[in-house]
Coordinates of C-alpha atoms and ligand atoms in Angstrom, one line a residue:
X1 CA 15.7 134.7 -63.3
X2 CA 16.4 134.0 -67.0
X3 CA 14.1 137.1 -68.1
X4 CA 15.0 140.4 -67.5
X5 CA 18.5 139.7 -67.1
X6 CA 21.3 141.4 -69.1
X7 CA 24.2 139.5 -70.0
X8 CA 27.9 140.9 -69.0
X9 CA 30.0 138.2 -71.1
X10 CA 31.4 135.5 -70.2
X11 CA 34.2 134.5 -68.0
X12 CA 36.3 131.2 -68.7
X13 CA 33.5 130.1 -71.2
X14 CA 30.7 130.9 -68.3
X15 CA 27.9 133.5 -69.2
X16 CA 27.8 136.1 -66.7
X17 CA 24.3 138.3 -66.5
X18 CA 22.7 140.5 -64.6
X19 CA 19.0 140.7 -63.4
X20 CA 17.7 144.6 -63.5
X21 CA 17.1 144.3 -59.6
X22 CA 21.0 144.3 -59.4
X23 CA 20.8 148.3 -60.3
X24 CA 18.4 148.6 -56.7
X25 CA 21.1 146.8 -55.1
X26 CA 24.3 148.8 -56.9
X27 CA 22.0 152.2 -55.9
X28 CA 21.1 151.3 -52.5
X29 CA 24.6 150.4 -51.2
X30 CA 26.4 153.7 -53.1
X31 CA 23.7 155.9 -51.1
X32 CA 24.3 154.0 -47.7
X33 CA 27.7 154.4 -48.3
X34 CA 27.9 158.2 -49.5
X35 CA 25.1 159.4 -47.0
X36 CA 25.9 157.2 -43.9
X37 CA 29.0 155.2 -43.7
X38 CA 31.4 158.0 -45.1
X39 CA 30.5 160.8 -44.0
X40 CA 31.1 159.0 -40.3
X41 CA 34.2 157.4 -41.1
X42 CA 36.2 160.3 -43.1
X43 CA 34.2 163.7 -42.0
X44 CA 37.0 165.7 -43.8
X45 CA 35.3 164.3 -47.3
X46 CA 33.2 166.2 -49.6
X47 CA 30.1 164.7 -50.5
X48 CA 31.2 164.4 -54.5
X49 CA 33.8 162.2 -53.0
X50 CA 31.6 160.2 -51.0
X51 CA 29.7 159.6 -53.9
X52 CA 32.3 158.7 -55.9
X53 CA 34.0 156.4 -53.9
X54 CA 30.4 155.0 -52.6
X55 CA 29.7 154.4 -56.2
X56 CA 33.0 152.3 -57.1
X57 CA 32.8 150.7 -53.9
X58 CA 29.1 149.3 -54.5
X59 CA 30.4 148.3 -58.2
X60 CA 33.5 146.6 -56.8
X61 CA 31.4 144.8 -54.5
X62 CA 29.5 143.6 -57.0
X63 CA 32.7 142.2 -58.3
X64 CA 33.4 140.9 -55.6
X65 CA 30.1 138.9 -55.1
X66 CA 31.0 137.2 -58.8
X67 CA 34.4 136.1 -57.9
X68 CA 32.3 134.0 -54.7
X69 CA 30.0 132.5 -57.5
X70 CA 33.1 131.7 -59.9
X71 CA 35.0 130.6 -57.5
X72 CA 31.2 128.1 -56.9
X73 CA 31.4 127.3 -60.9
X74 CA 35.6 126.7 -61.1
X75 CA 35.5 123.7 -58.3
X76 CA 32.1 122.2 -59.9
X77 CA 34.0 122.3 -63.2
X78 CA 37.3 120.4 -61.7
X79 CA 34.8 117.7 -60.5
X80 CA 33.4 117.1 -64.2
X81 CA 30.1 119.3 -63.5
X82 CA 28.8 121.5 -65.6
X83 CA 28.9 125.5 -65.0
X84 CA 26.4 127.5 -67.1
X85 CA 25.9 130.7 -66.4
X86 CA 26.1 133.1 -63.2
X87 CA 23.5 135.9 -62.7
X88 CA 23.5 138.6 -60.1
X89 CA 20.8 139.8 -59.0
X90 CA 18.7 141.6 -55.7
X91 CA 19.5 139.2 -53.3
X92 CA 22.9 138.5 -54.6
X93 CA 24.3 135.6 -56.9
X94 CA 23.0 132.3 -58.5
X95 CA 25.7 130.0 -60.0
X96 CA 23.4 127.3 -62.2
X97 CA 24.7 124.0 -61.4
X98 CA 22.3 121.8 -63.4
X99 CA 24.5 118.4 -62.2
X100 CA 24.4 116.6 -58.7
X101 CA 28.2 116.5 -57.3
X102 CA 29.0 113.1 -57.6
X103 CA 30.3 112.6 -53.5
X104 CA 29.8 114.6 -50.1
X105 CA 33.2 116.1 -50.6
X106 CA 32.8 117.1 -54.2
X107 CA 29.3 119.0 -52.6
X108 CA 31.2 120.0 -49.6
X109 CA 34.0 121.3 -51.6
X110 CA 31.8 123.5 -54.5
X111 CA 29.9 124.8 -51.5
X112 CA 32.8 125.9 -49.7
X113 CA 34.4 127.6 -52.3
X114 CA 32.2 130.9 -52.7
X115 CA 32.7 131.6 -49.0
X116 CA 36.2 130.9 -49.0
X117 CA 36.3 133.2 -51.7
X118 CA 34.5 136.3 -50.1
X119 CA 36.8 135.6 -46.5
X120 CA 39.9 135.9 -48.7
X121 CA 38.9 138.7 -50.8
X122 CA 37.3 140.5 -47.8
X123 CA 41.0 140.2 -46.1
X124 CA 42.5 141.2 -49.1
X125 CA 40.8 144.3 -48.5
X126 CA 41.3 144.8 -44.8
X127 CA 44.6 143.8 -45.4
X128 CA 45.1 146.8 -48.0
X129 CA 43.2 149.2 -45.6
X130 CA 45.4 149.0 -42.8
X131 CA 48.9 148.2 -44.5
X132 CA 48.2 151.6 -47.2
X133 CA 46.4 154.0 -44.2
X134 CA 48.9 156.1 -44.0
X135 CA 49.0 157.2 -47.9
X136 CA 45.8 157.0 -48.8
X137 CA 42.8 159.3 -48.2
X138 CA 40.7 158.3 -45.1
X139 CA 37.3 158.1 -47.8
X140 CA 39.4 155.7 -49.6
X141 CA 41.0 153.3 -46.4
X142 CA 36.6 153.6 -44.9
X143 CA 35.6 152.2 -48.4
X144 CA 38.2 149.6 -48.4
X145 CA 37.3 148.9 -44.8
X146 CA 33.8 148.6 -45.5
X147 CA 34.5 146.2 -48.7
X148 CA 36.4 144.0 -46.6
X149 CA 33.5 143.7 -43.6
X150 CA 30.7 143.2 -46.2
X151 CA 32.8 140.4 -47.9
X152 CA 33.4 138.5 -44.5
X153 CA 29.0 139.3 -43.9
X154 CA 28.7 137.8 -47.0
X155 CA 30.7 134.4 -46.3
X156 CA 29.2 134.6 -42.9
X157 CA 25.5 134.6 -43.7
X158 CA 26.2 132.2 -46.8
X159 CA 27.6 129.9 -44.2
X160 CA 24.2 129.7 -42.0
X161 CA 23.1 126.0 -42.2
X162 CA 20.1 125.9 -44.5
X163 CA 19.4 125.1 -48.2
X164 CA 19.4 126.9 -50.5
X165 CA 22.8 129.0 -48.5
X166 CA 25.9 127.7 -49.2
X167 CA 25.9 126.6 -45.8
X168 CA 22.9 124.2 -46.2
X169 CA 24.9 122.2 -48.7
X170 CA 27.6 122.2 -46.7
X171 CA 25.6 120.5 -43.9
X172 CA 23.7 118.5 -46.6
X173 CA 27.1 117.1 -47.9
X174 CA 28.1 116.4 -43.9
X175 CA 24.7 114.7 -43.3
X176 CA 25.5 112.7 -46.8
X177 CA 28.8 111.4 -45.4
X178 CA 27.1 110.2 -41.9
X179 CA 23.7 108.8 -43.3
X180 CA 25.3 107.5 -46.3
X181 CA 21.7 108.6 -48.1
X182 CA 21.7 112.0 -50.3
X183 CA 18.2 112.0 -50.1
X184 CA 18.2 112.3 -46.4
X185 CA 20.8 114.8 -46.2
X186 CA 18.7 116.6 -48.3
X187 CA 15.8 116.7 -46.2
X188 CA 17.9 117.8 -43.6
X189 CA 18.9 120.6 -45.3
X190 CA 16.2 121.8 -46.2
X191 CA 14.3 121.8 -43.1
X192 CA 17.7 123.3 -41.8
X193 CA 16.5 125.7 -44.7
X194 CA 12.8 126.5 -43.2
X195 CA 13.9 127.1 -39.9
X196 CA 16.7 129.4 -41.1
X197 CA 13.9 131.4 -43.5
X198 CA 11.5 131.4 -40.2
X199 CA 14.3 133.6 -38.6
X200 CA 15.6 135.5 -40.6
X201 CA 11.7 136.4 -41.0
X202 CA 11.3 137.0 -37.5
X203 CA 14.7 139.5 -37.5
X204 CA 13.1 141.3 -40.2
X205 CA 9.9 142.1 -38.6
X206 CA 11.6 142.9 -35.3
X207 CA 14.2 145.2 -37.5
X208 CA 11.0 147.0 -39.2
X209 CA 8.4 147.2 -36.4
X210 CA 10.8 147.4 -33.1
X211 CA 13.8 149.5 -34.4
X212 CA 12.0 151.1 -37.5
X213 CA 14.7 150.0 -39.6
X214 CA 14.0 149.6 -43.1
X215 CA 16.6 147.0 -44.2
X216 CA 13.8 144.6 -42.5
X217 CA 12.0 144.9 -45.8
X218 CA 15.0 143.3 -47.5
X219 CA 15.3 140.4 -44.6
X220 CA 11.6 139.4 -45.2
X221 CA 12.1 139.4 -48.5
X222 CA 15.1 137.0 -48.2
X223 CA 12.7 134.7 -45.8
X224 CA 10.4 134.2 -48.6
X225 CA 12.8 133.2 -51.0
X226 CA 14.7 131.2 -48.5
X227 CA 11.4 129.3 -47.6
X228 CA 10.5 129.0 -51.0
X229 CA 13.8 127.3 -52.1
X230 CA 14.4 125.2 -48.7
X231 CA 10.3 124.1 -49.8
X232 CA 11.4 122.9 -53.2
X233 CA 13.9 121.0 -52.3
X234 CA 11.9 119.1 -50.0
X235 CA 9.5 118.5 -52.2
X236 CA 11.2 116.9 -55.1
X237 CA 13.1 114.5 -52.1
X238 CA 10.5 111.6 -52.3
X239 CA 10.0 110.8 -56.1
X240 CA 14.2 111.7 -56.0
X241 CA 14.0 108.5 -53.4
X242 CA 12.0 106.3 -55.4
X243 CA 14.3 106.6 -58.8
X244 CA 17.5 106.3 -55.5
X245 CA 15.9 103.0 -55.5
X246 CA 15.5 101.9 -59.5
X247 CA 18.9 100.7 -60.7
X248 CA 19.6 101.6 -64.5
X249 CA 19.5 97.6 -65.8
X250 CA 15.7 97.4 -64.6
X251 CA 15.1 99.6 -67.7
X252 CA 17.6 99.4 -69.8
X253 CA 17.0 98.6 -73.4
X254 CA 19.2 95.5 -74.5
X255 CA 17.8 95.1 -77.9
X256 CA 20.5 97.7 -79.7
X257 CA 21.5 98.3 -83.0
X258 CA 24.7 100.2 -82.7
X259 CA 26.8 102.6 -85.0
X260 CA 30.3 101.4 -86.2
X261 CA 32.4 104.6 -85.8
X262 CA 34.7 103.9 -88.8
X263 CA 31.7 103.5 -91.3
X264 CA 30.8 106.8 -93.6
X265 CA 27.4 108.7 -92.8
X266 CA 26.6 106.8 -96.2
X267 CA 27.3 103.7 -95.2
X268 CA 25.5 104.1 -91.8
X269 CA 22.6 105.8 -93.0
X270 CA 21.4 102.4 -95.2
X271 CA 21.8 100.2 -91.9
X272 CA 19.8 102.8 -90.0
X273 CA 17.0 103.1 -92.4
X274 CA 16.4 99.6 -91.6
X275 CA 15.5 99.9 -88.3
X276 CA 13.3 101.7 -85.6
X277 CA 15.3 103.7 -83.9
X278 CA 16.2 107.2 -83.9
X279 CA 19.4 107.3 -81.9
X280 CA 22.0 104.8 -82.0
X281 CA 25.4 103.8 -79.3
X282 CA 28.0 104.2 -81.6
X283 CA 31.0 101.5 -81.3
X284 CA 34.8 101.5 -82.4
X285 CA 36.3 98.9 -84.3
X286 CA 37.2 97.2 -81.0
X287 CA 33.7 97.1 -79.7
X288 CA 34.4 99.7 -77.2
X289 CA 31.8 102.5 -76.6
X290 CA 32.4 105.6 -78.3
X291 CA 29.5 107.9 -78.3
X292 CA 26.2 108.6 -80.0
X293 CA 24.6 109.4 -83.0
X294 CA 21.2 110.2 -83.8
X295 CA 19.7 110.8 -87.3
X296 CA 19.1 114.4 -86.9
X297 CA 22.8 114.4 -86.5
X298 CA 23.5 112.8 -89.6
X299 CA 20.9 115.1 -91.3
X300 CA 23.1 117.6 -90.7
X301 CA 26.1 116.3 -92.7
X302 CA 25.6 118.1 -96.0
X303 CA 25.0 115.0 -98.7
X304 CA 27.9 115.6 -100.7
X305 CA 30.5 115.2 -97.5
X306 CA 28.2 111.9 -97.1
X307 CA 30.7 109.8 -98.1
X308 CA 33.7 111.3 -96.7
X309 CA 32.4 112.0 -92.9
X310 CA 33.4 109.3 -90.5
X311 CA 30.3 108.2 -87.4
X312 CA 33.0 108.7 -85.0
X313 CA 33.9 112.2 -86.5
X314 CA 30.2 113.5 -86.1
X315 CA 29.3 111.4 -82.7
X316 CA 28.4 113.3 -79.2
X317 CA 31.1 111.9 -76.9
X318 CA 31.4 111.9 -73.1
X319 CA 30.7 114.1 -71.3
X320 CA 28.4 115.5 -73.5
X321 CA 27.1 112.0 -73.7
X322 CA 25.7 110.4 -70.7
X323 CA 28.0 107.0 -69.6
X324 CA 26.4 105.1 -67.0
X325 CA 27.2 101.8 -65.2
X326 CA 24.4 99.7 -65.0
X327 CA 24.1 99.8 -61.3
X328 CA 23.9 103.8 -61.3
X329 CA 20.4 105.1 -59.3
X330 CA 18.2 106.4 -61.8
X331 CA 18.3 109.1 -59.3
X332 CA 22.2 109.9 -60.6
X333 CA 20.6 109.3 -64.1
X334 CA 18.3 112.3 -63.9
X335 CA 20.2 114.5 -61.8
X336 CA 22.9 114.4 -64.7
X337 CA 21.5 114.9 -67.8
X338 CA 18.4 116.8 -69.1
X339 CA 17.9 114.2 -72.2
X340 CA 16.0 115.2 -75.4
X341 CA 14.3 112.6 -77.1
X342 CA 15.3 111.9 -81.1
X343 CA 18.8 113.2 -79.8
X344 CA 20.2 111.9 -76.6
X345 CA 20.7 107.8 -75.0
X346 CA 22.1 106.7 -71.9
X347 CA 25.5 104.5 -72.7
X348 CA 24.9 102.4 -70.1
X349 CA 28.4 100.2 -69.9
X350 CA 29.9 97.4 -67.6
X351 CA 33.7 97.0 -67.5
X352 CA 34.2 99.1 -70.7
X353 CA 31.2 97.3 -72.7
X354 CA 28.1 98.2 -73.8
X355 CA 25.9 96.4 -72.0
X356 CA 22.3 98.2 -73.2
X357 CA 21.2 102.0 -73.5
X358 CA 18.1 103.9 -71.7
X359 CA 16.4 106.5 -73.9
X360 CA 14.6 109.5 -72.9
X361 CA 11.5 107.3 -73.7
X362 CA 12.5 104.9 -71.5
X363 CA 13.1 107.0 -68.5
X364 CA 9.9 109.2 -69.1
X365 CA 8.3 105.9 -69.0
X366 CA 9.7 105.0 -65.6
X367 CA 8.6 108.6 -64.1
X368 CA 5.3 107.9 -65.2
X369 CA 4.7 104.4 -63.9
X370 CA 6.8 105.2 -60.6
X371 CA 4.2 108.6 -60.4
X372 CA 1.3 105.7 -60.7
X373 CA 2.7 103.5 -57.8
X374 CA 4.0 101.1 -60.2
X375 CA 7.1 99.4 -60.2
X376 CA 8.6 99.5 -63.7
X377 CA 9.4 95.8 -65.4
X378 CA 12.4 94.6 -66.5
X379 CA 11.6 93.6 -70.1
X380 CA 11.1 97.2 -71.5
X381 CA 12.2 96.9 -75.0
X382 CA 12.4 99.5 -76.7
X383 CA 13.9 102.7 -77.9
X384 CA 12.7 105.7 -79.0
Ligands
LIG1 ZN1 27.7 130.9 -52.5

């Protein structure tokens, strides 16, 4: 969905876009509305006002399917996860949440939030129909009325207990708490998730072939991508289960050099030179963790401010740098932090101290020898 989408801007620092498809959908509901749902509702219209008020209303649906996925993005952020970006698109919104919620009620809670959003906006709506019916024209109240049906539809069929909906995290999160294991709960989900796409399937074909109805087309497209999604998150739950079961000190490096944050880019860059490593923990003058640095970093410092720019000033700090304890799941490792090697290093740190650091290198390695059946070893040495 990165292709072909537009962007719109961005909303408390999170890019909004828009797939093309979003046009079919912004088309299709303005004609349903202007040819079949006014017309019925306020027969007195004219059909230039049924247009128009079938056009706005498909738009400020749109809207209204956003505010759901902000509302998604604002709780993940309160929780520390990241929010990128939000694109809208045929069969609705996507909210990219690259991090794992860190507890069932931080998942339960992000999930929750786009449906909660829809039910209050949809009563917002009903609410404004019925309390301004008597001063507004009926096209008017009929769009309102519709706006606040299709936001409760849209809470409502979120809500249905499968992955990817809103409602399969929901249960995901529930079966988290019971089972104590996230990678069960996921596979709950997402078999939640397959039977859910096997329906919905089965509605559209009855909708198409029994009642001739052509929104079964759209329902058997939603099946497929329902299957597809519930499918790959079943998929990725074993090897997910494995790394569950790797702690971060198994492969750890402990043989560190490390950055003291008070020392010039100058004074730094003569230690570094001396040593193997591309990325380094930096420290402060009390030992504590502060960040890291890696040399492409400090390549960016111009030469002359060599002397002048502090470690600490040029560092990548938490959260943009990934703080671990050394008893986190390599699991939690992954699901955190897309790391790039030459650039980013695991602070892995017990109590406050820096107790050893895992480099893209490192983990890579572990995929690799967990993919052969192979246990990784303890003594993995070194960084990269
Ligand atoms: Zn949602």
């Amino acid at each position: 969905m990165t292709y072909a989408t537009f962007p719109l801007g961005r909303i408390a620092g999170i890019r909004i876009g828009a797939h093309w498809s979003v046009l079919i959908v912004l088309g299709l509901l303005a004609w349903l509305l202007a040819t079949a749902v006014l017309p019925v509702g306020a027969p007195d219209s004219t059909p230039v006002a049924n247009w128009a008020a079938g056009i706005v209303s498909a738009a400020v649906f749109l809207a209204s399917l956003l505010a759901h996925e902000m509302c998604h993005a604002l709780v993940a952020r309160r929780y520390g996860l990241r929010a990128e970006r939000i694109t809208l698109w045929l069969l609705g919104g996507a909210t990219e949440l690259p991090d794992e919620p860190p507890t069932p009620r931080a998942q339960l809670l992000v999930a929750v939030a786009g449906p909660a959003a829809s039910l209050l906006v949809g009563g917002i709506f009903l609410g404004g129909a019925v309390l301004a019916a008597p001063v507004l024209p009926a096209v008017v109240s009929v769009s309102l009325v519709w706006l606040g049906w299709s936001n409760g539809v849209l809470a409502a069929f979120n809500l249905l207990p499968g992955t990817p909906l809103d409602g399969g995290r929901v249960l995901e999160a529930i079966a988290w708490r019971v089972t104590g294991s996230r990678d069960r709960a996921r596979r709950i989900a997402g078999a939640g998730g397959q039977v859910l796409a096997a329906a919905v399937a089965a509605f559209g074909v009855w909708e198409l072939l029994i009642r001739g109805d052509a929104t079964g087309f759209w329902l058997i497209g939603m099946s497929w991508f329902l299957a597809l999604a519930a499918r790959g998150e079943m998929s990725a739950a074993p090897l997910r289960e494995v790394l569950a079961r790797i702690r971060l000190r198994e492969v750890m490096s402990t043989d560190l050099v490390t950055a003291p944050g008070w020392y010039t880019v100058q004074g730094f860059l003569d230690q570094a030179a001396r040593t193997r490593f591309r990325t380094f923990p930096v420290v402060s003058f009390g030992g504590a963790p502060v960040g890291v640095v890696s040399l492409s970093a400090l390549s960016r410092v111009p030469s002359s401010a060599r002397t002048s720019v502090r470690i600490e000033d040029i560092c990548v700090k938490p959260p943009a740098c990934l703080v671990a304890s050394p008893d986190a799941p390599l699991s939690e490792v992954f699901s955190r932090a897309r790391l790039r090697p030459g650039q980013d290093l695991v602070l892995v740190v017990d109590r406050g101290v820096l107790v050893g650091v895992a480099a893209p290198g490192d983990l890579a390695r572990v995929l690799e020898l967990t993919a052969l059946g192979v246990r990784p070893g303890h003594d993995a040495g070194s960084v990269k």
